[in-house]
């Protein structure tokens, strides 16, 4: 026996990876599986970004870089934030990290300890809660409700803050719901946070380029009154279809930046150099590739929502961002996780049960529409056939 420290007993994971493994296994055994489970764009990384990565390797960028990232990339991030949100961000407060996850890992490590409370969205990205538990802090779920369009409620969020609250995690556009919180609600939250100056905020805006219906993304960076306690999380994974490159970035308030740098030095040293140069090309290059991907997601969004609403016992509100639909399946009579599992095993459609994103996810399943329109239509047909054929287990 090699007993691990007890914190590992509290560390969770992402069931999306387990579903992916099972879907791959079924496909290998000859089954025709449509994967609407995984949260990654189905597009290749745009060619000019790939070329920049290859060129960097040819140019000899083979060594360590500064732990905080190369200056041209930190400048490119600052430039991108200025272009998108009209905000001034110093490259000195930008940190380059190996994926969006690393920023939440660092932020939660900085504020989580026994006795501390950390607020996080539920349903939400499962790693928030997993990491909060790991640190020994108390996870306080902020319910994200369908009747609220899957936006977070400023009033409810503020009501959950106590003198023990150290960190508030926000995510809009959101995984797994596709919910986008309207500006008025964010305004109200920010106004209320003035009464809680000792609470740090981590805003996960990894889907910030993916909003629909002409609605501009509102960044927490646009609120100067929060800047001295705001950690902004973003990255290339979703926007530039670069999940496998492992490239993320964050903006930190000055007092936290050096702590983040030290965590980088103690763990990954730096993001690999060629990936960072690819990131420079992504941010400084033409952005039509992003617009094209988002337009295609928008087209599929219409297909998914229309198709889901025709299924027996299923209803789905129109998600306003990201590339997820989060249909309500309560009227099917199935428990969400049992349904997701039966859909995979019986109908060959991979989805994720809502409870994998938190207790408030019961009654819902997540579908990622990062798959072709043709496959989405086929998956919807199979789901309809399954629901008509099988009674709830
Ligand atoms: N934040 C949210 C809300 C996500 O959905 C994801 C990935 O699915 C991440 C962060 C992590 O992204 P990355 O793959 O860049 O670590």
Coordinates of C-alpha atoms and ligand atoms in Angstrom, one line a residue:
X1 CA 0.0 0.0 0.0
X2 CA 1.2 3.4 -0.9
X3 CA -1.3 5.7 0.9
X4 CA -1.8 9.0 -0.8
X5 CA -2.4 12.2 1.1
X6 CA -6.1 12.4 2.1
X7 CA -6.7 15.3 -0.3
X8 CA -6.7 12.9 -3.2
X9 CA -9.7 11.2 -1.8
X10 CA -11.5 14.5 -2.5
X11 CA -10.2 15.1 -6.0
X12 CA -12.8 14.6 -8.7
X13 CA -12.5 14.6 -12.5
X14 CA -14.3 15.3 -15.7
X15 CA -16.7 12.6 -16.7
X16 CA -16.6 13.9 -20.3
X17 CA -13.2 12.1 -20.6
X18 CA -14.7 8.8 -19.3
X19 CA -17.6 9.2 -21.8
X20 CA -15.1 9.9 -24.6
X21 CA -13.1 6.7 -23.6
X22 CA -16.3 4.6 -23.6
X23 CA -17.4 6.1 -27.0
X24 CA -14.0 5.3 -28.5
X25 CA -14.1 1.8 -27.1
X26 CA -17.6 1.2 -28.6
X27 CA -16.5 2.7 -32.0
X28 CA -13.4 0.4 -32.0
X29 CA -15.6 -2.6 -31.5
X30 CA -17.4 -1.7 -34.7
X31 CA -20.3 0.4 -33.4
X32 CA -21.3 3.6 -35.2
X33 CA -21.1 6.2 -32.5
X34 CA -21.9 9.9 -32.8
X35 CA -20.0 11.9 -30.2
X36 CA -21.9 14.9 -28.8
X37 CA -20.2 14.4 -25.5
X38 CA -16.8 16.1 -25.9
X39 CA -16.4 19.9 -25.5
X40 CA -13.9 20.6 -28.3
X41 CA -14.4 22.2 -31.6
X42 CA -14.5 19.7 -34.5
X43 CA -12.5 22.0 -36.7
X44 CA -8.7 21.8 -37.3
X45 CA -6.6 24.6 -36.0
X46 CA -6.5 27.2 -38.7
X47 CA -3.6 26.6 -41.1
X48 CA -1.7 29.9 -40.5
X49 CA -1.6 29.1 -36.8
X50 CA -0.3 25.6 -37.4
X51 CA 2.4 27.0 -39.8
X52 CA 3.5 29.5 -37.1
X53 CA 4.0 26.6 -34.7
X54 CA 6.0 24.7 -37.3
X55 CA 8.1 27.7 -38.2
X56 CA 8.9 28.4 -34.6
X57 CA 10.4 24.9 -34.3
X58 CA 12.3 25.4 -37.5
X59 CA 13.6 28.7 -36.2
X60 CA 15.0 27.0 -33.2
X61 CA 12.5 27.9 -30.5
X62 CA 13.3 24.8 -28.6
X63 CA 14.2 26.0 -25.1
X64 CA 12.6 27.3 -21.9
X65 CA 10.8 30.6 -22.1
X66 CA 10.1 32.9 -19.2
X67 CA 7.6 31.1 -16.8
X68 CA 5.1 33.9 -17.4
X69 CA 5.3 33.4 -21.2
X70 CA 7.1 35.2 -24.1
X71 CA 6.6 38.9 -24.2
X72 CA 5.2 39.0 -27.8
X73 CA 2.4 36.6 -26.7
X74 CA 1.7 38.6 -23.6
X75 CA 1.5 41.7 -25.7
X76 CA -0.7 40.0 -28.2
X77 CA -3.1 39.0 -25.4
X78 CA -3.2 42.6 -24.2
X79 CA -3.8 43.8 -27.7
X80 CA -6.6 41.3 -28.2
X81 CA -8.3 42.4 -24.9
X82 CA -8.0 46.0 -26.0
X83 CA -9.5 45.2 -29.4
X84 CA -12.4 43.2 -28.0
X85 CA -13.3 45.0 -24.8
X86 CA -11.6 48.4 -25.1
X87 CA -9.7 47.8 -21.9
X88 CA -6.1 48.5 -21.0
X89 CA -4.3 45.5 -19.8
X90 CA -0.5 45.6 -19.1
X91 CA 1.4 42.6 -20.7
X92 CA 3.1 42.6 -17.2
X93 CA -0.2 41.3 -15.7
X94 CA -0.7 38.6 -18.4
X95 CA 0.4 35.1 -17.7
X96 CA 0.7 32.4 -20.3
X97 CA -0.4 28.9 -19.1
X98 CA -0.8 25.4 -20.5
X99 CA -4.6 25.6 -21.0
X100 CA -7.5 27.4 -19.4
X101 CA -7.7 24.8 -16.6
X102 CA -4.3 25.9 -15.2
X103 CA -5.6 29.3 -14.3
X104 CA -8.5 27.9 -12.3
X105 CA -6.0 25.4 -10.7
X106 CA -3.8 28.2 -9.6
X107 CA -6.6 30.6 -8.4
X108 CA -8.3 27.9 -6.4
X109 CA -5.0 26.8 -4.8
X110 CA -4.4 30.5 -3.8
X111 CA -7.7 30.9 -2.0
X112 CA -8.8 27.4 -1.0
X113 CA -8.0 26.1 2.5
X114 CA -10.0 24.6 5.3
X115 CA -12.5 27.2 6.7
X116 CA -12.6 29.1 3.4
X117 CA -15.7 29.1 1.2
X118 CA -15.5 29.3 -2.6
X119 CA -18.6 30.0 -4.7
X120 CA -18.9 28.2 -8.0
X121 CA -21.7 27.7 -10.6
X122 CA -23.8 24.5 -10.5
X123 CA -24.2 23.1 -13.0
X124 CA -20.7 24.1 -14.0
X125 CA -17.4 22.9 -15.2
X126 CA -16.6 20.0 -12.9
X127 CA -13.0 21.0 -12.1
X128 CA -14.1 24.0 -10.1
X129 CA -15.7 21.8 -7.4
X130 CA -13.1 19.1 -7.7
X131 CA -10.2 21.6 -7.0
X132 CA -12.1 23.4 -4.2
X133 CA -12.6 20.1 -2.4
X134 CA -9.0 19.2 -3.0
X135 CA -7.8 22.3 -1.1
X136 CA -10.1 21.5 1.8
X137 CA -12.2 24.6 1.3
X138 CA -16.0 24.4 1.4
X139 CA -17.6 24.4 -2.0
X140 CA -20.7 26.6 -2.2
X141 CA -22.7 26.0 -5.3
X142 CA -24.5 28.9 -6.9
X143 CA -27.5 27.4 -8.6
X144 CA -27.8 28.1 -12.4
X145 CA -31.4 27.9 -13.3
X146 CA -33.2 27.2 -16.6
X147 CA -36.0 29.7 -15.7
X148 CA -33.2 32.3 -15.6
X149 CA -32.0 31.3 -19.1
X150 CA -29.1 29.6 -17.4
X151 CA -27.7 33.0 -16.5
X152 CA -26.4 33.4 -13.0
X153 CA -28.5 35.5 -10.6
X154 CA -26.7 38.5 -9.0
X155 CA -29.1 38.5 -6.1
X156 CA -28.7 34.8 -5.4
X157 CA -25.0 34.9 -5.8
X158 CA -24.6 37.8 -3.4
X159 CA -26.9 36.2 -0.9
X160 CA -24.4 33.2 -0.6
X161 CA -21.4 35.4 0.3
X162 CA -20.4 35.1 3.9
X163 CA -17.4 36.4 5.9
X164 CA -15.6 33.2 5.0
X165 CA -16.0 33.6 1.2
X166 CA -12.6 34.0 -0.4
X167 CA -13.3 33.4 -4.1
X168 CA -16.2 33.7 -6.4
X169 CA -16.1 31.8 -9.7
X170 CA -18.1 33.1 -12.6
X171 CA -18.5 31.5 -16.1
X172 CA -20.3 33.2 -19.0
X173 CA -20.9 32.0 -21.7
X174 CA -21.2 28.8 -19.7
X175 CA -20.4 25.2 -19.9
X176 CA -22.5 23.0 -19.7
X177 CA -25.6 25.1 -20.3
X178 CA -24.6 27.6 -23.1
X179 CA -26.1 30.3 -20.8
X180 CA -25.0 33.9 -21.2
X181 CA -25.5 36.3 -18.3
X182 CA -26.9 39.6 -19.4
X183 CA -25.0 42.8 -18.8
X184 CA -27.7 44.2 -16.4
X185 CA -27.2 41.1 -14.2
X186 CA -23.4 41.5 -14.3
X187 CA -23.8 45.2 -13.4
X188 CA -25.9 44.3 -10.4
X189 CA -23.4 41.7 -9.3
X190 CA -20.5 44.0 -9.6
X191 CA -22.4 46.8 -7.7
X192 CA -23.2 44.3 -4.9
X193 CA -19.6 43.1 -4.7
X194 CA -18.6 46.5 -3.6
X195 CA -19.9 45.4 -0.2
X196 CA -17.5 42.4 -0.2
X197 CA -14.1 43.9 -0.9
X198 CA -12.2 40.8 0.4
X199 CA -13.7 38.4 -2.1
X200 CA -11.6 37.6 -5.1
X201 CA -13.3 36.9 -8.4
X202 CA -12.3 34.4 -11.1
X203 CA -14.1 35.0 -14.4
X204 CA -13.8 32.0 -16.7
X205 CA -14.4 33.6 -20.2
X206 CA -13.0 30.7 -22.3
X207 CA -16.1 30.9 -24.5
X208 CA -16.1 34.7 -24.7
X209 CA -15.8 34.7 -28.5
X210 CA -18.9 32.4 -28.9
X211 CA -22.1 34.4 -28.4
X212 CA -25.0 34.5 -30.7
X213 CA -28.0 36.6 -31.8
X214 CA -25.8 39.7 -32.0
X215 CA -25.2 39.8 -28.3
X216 CA -21.7 41.1 -27.5
X217 CA -19.8 39.3 -24.8
X218 CA -19.5 41.3 -21.6
X219 CA -16.1 40.8 -19.9
X220 CA -15.6 41.3 -16.2
X221 CA -12.4 43.1 -17.3
X222 CA -14.7 46.0 -18.3
X223 CA -15.4 46.8 -14.7
X224 CA -12.4 48.9 -13.4
X225 CA -13.7 48.7 -9.8
X226 CA -12.9 44.9 -9.8
X227 CA -9.5 45.0 -11.4
X228 CA -7.6 44.8 -8.2
X229 CA -9.2 41.4 -7.3
X230 CA -10.2 40.0 -10.7
X231 CA -8.6 36.9 -12.2
X232 CA -9.5 36.7 -15.9
X233 CA -9.3 33.2 -17.4
X234 CA -9.1 32.7 -21.2
X235 CA -7.2 30.7 -23.8
X236 CA -6.9 29.4 -27.3
X237 CA -8.6 26.0 -26.9
X238 CA -12.1 26.8 -28.0
X239 CA -11.7 30.1 -29.9
X240 CA -8.9 28.8 -32.2
X241 CA -9.7 25.1 -32.1
X242 CA -6.5 24.4 -30.2
X243 CA -7.5 22.1 -27.3
X244 CA -4.5 19.8 -27.9
X245 CA -1.9 22.5 -28.0
X246 CA -2.4 23.4 -24.4
X247 CA -2.4 27.2 -24.5
X248 CA -4.3 29.5 -22.1
X249 CA -3.8 32.9 -20.6
X250 CA -4.9 34.9 -17.6
X251 CA -4.8 38.4 -16.3
X252 CA -4.0 38.8 -12.6
X253 CA -4.1 41.6 -10.2
X254 CA -0.6 42.7 -9.3
X255 CA -0.4 41.2 -5.8
X256 CA -1.4 37.7 -7.2
X257 CA 0.8 37.7 -10.3
X258 CA 4.0 36.7 -8.6
X259 CA 2.2 33.9 -6.7
X260 CA 0.9 32.6 -10.1
X261 CA 4.5 32.9 -11.6
X262 CA 5.8 30.8 -8.6
X263 CA 3.2 28.1 -9.2
X264 CA 4.3 28.0 -12.8
X265 CA 7.9 27.7 -11.8
X266 CA 7.0 24.9 -9.4
X267 CA 4.9 22.9 -11.9
X268 CA 5.3 23.3 -15.7
X269 CA 8.1 25.9 -16.0
X270 CA 6.5 27.4 -19.1
X271 CA 4.2 26.6 -22.0
X272 CA 6.1 24.9 -24.8
X273 CA 7.8 27.6 -27.0
X274 CA 6.4 26.6 -30.4
X275 CA 2.8 26.7 -29.0
X276 CA 3.4 30.2 -27.7
X277 CA 4.5 31.4 -31.2
X278 CA 1.4 29.7 -32.7
X279 CA -0.6 31.7 -30.1
X280 CA 1.0 35.0 -31.3
X281 CA -0.1 34.1 -34.9
X282 CA -3.6 33.2 -33.6
X283 CA -4.1 36.5 -31.7
X284 CA -2.3 38.9 -34.1
X285 CA -3.5 37.2 -37.4
X286 CA -6.8 37.5 -39.2
X287 CA -9.8 36.7 -37.1
X288 CA -12.2 35.6 -39.9
X289 CA -11.4 31.9 -39.0
X290 CA -13.1 32.6 -35.6
X291 CA -16.1 34.3 -37.2
X292 CA -16.5 31.4 -39.6
X293 CA -16.4 28.8 -36.8
X294 CA -18.9 30.7 -34.7
X295 CA -21.2 31.1 -37.7
X296 CA -21.1 27.4 -38.3
X297 CA -21.9 26.7 -34.6
X298 CA -24.8 29.1 -34.8
X299 CA -26.2 27.2 -37.8
X300 CA -26.0 23.9 -35.8
X301 CA -27.4 25.5 -32.7
X302 CA -30.7 26.1 -34.7
X303 CA -30.7 22.5 -35.8
X304 CA -30.0 21.1 -32.3
X305 CA -32.6 23.2 -30.5
X306 CA -35.3 22.6 -33.1
X307 CA -34.6 18.9 -33.1
X308 CA -34.5 18.5 -29.4
X309 CA -37.8 20.3 -28.9
X310 CA -39.5 17.7 -31.2
X311 CA -38.3 14.7 -29.0
X312 CA -40.9 13.2 -26.7
X313 CA -40.5 14.5 -23.1
X314 CA -37.6 16.9 -24.1
X315 CA -37.5 20.7 -24.1
X316 CA -34.6 22.9 -24.8
X317 CA -34.2 26.6 -24.4
X318 CA -32.1 28.4 -27.0
X319 CA -28.5 28.6 -25.6
X320 CA -27.0 32.1 -26.2
X321 CA -23.3 31.1 -26.2
X322 CA -20.6 28.4 -26.3
X323 CA -21.4 25.2 -28.3
X324 CA -23.6 23.3 -25.8
X325 CA -27.3 22.7 -25.5
X326 CA -28.7 21.6 -22.1
X327 CA -32.1 20.1 -22.7
X328 CA -34.5 19.4 -19.9
X329 CA -35.3 15.7 -20.0
X330 CA -37.4 15.5 -16.8
X331 CA -40.6 14.6 -18.7
X332 CA -39.0 11.5 -20.3
X333 CA -39.1 9.9 -16.9
X334 CA -35.4 9.0 -17.1
X335 CA -32.8 10.0 -14.6
X336 CA -30.4 12.1 -16.6
X337 CA -27.3 10.0 -16.1
X338 CA -29.1 6.7 -16.8
X339 CA -30.5 8.3 -20.0
X340 CA -27.1 9.6 -21.1
X341 CA -25.6 6.1 -20.6
X342 CA -28.5 4.3 -22.3
X343 CA -28.3 6.7 -25.3
X344 CA -24.6 5.8 -25.7
X345 CA -25.0 2.1 -25.2
X346 CA -28.3 1.6 -27.1
X347 CA -28.5 4.4 -29.6
X348 CA -24.8 5.1 -30.2
X349 CA -25.1 8.8 -29.2
X350 CA -22.6 10.2 -26.6
X351 CA -23.9 12.9 -24.4
X352 CA -23.2 13.8 -20.8
X353 CA -25.6 13.5 -17.9
X354 CA -26.3 16.9 -16.2
X355 CA -25.4 15.6 -12.7
X356 CA -21.8 15.3 -13.9
X357 CA -21.8 19.1 -13.7
X358 CA -23.3 19.3 -10.2
X359 CA -26.4 18.4 -8.3
X360 CA -28.4 21.2 -10.0
X361 CA -27.8 19.4 -13.3
X362 CA -30.3 16.6 -12.5
X363 CA -33.0 16.5 -15.1
X364 CA -30.8 17.7 -18.0
X365 CA -28.2 16.3 -20.4
X366 CA -25.5 18.2 -22.2
X367 CA -25.1 17.9 -25.9
X368 CA -22.1 19.5 -27.6
X369 CA -22.8 20.6 -31.1
X370 CA -19.2 20.5 -32.1
X371 CA -20.0 17.9 -34.6
X372 CA -21.3 18.1 -38.3
X373 CA -24.8 19.1 -39.0
X374 CA -25.3 15.8 -40.7
X375 CA -24.2 13.9 -37.6
X376 CA -26.3 16.1 -35.3
X377 CA -29.4 15.3 -37.4
X378 CA -28.6 11.6 -37.4
X379 CA -28.1 11.7 -33.6
X380 CA -31.4 13.5 -33.0
X381 CA -33.2 10.9 -35.1
X382 CA -31.6 8.1 -33.1
X383 CA -32.5 9.8 -29.9
X384 CA -36.1 10.2 -31.0
X385 CA -36.3 6.5 -32.0
X386 CA -34.8 5.5 -28.7
X387 CA -37.2 7.6 -26.6
X388 CA -40.2 6.2 -28.6
X389 CA -39.0 2.7 -28.2
X390 CA -37.7 2.5 -24.7
X391 CA -39.5 3.2 -21.4
X392 CA -37.6 4.9 -18.6
X393 CA -35.3 2.6 -16.7
Ligands
LIG1 N1 -13.3 26.5 -18.6 C1 -14.4 25.9 -19.1 C2 -15.8 26.5 -18.7 C3 -14.3 24.8 -20.0 O1 -15.5 24.3 -20.5 C4 -13.1 24.3 -20.3 C5 -12.9 23.2 -21.2 O2 -13.8 22.4 -21.5 C6 -12.0 24.9 -19.7 C7 -12.1 26.0 -18.9 C8 -10.6 24.4 -19.9 O3 -10.0 24.6 -21.1 P1 -8.6 24.1 -21.5 O4 -8.8 22.9 -22.4 O5 -8.0 25.2 -22.3 O6 -7.8 23.7 -20.3

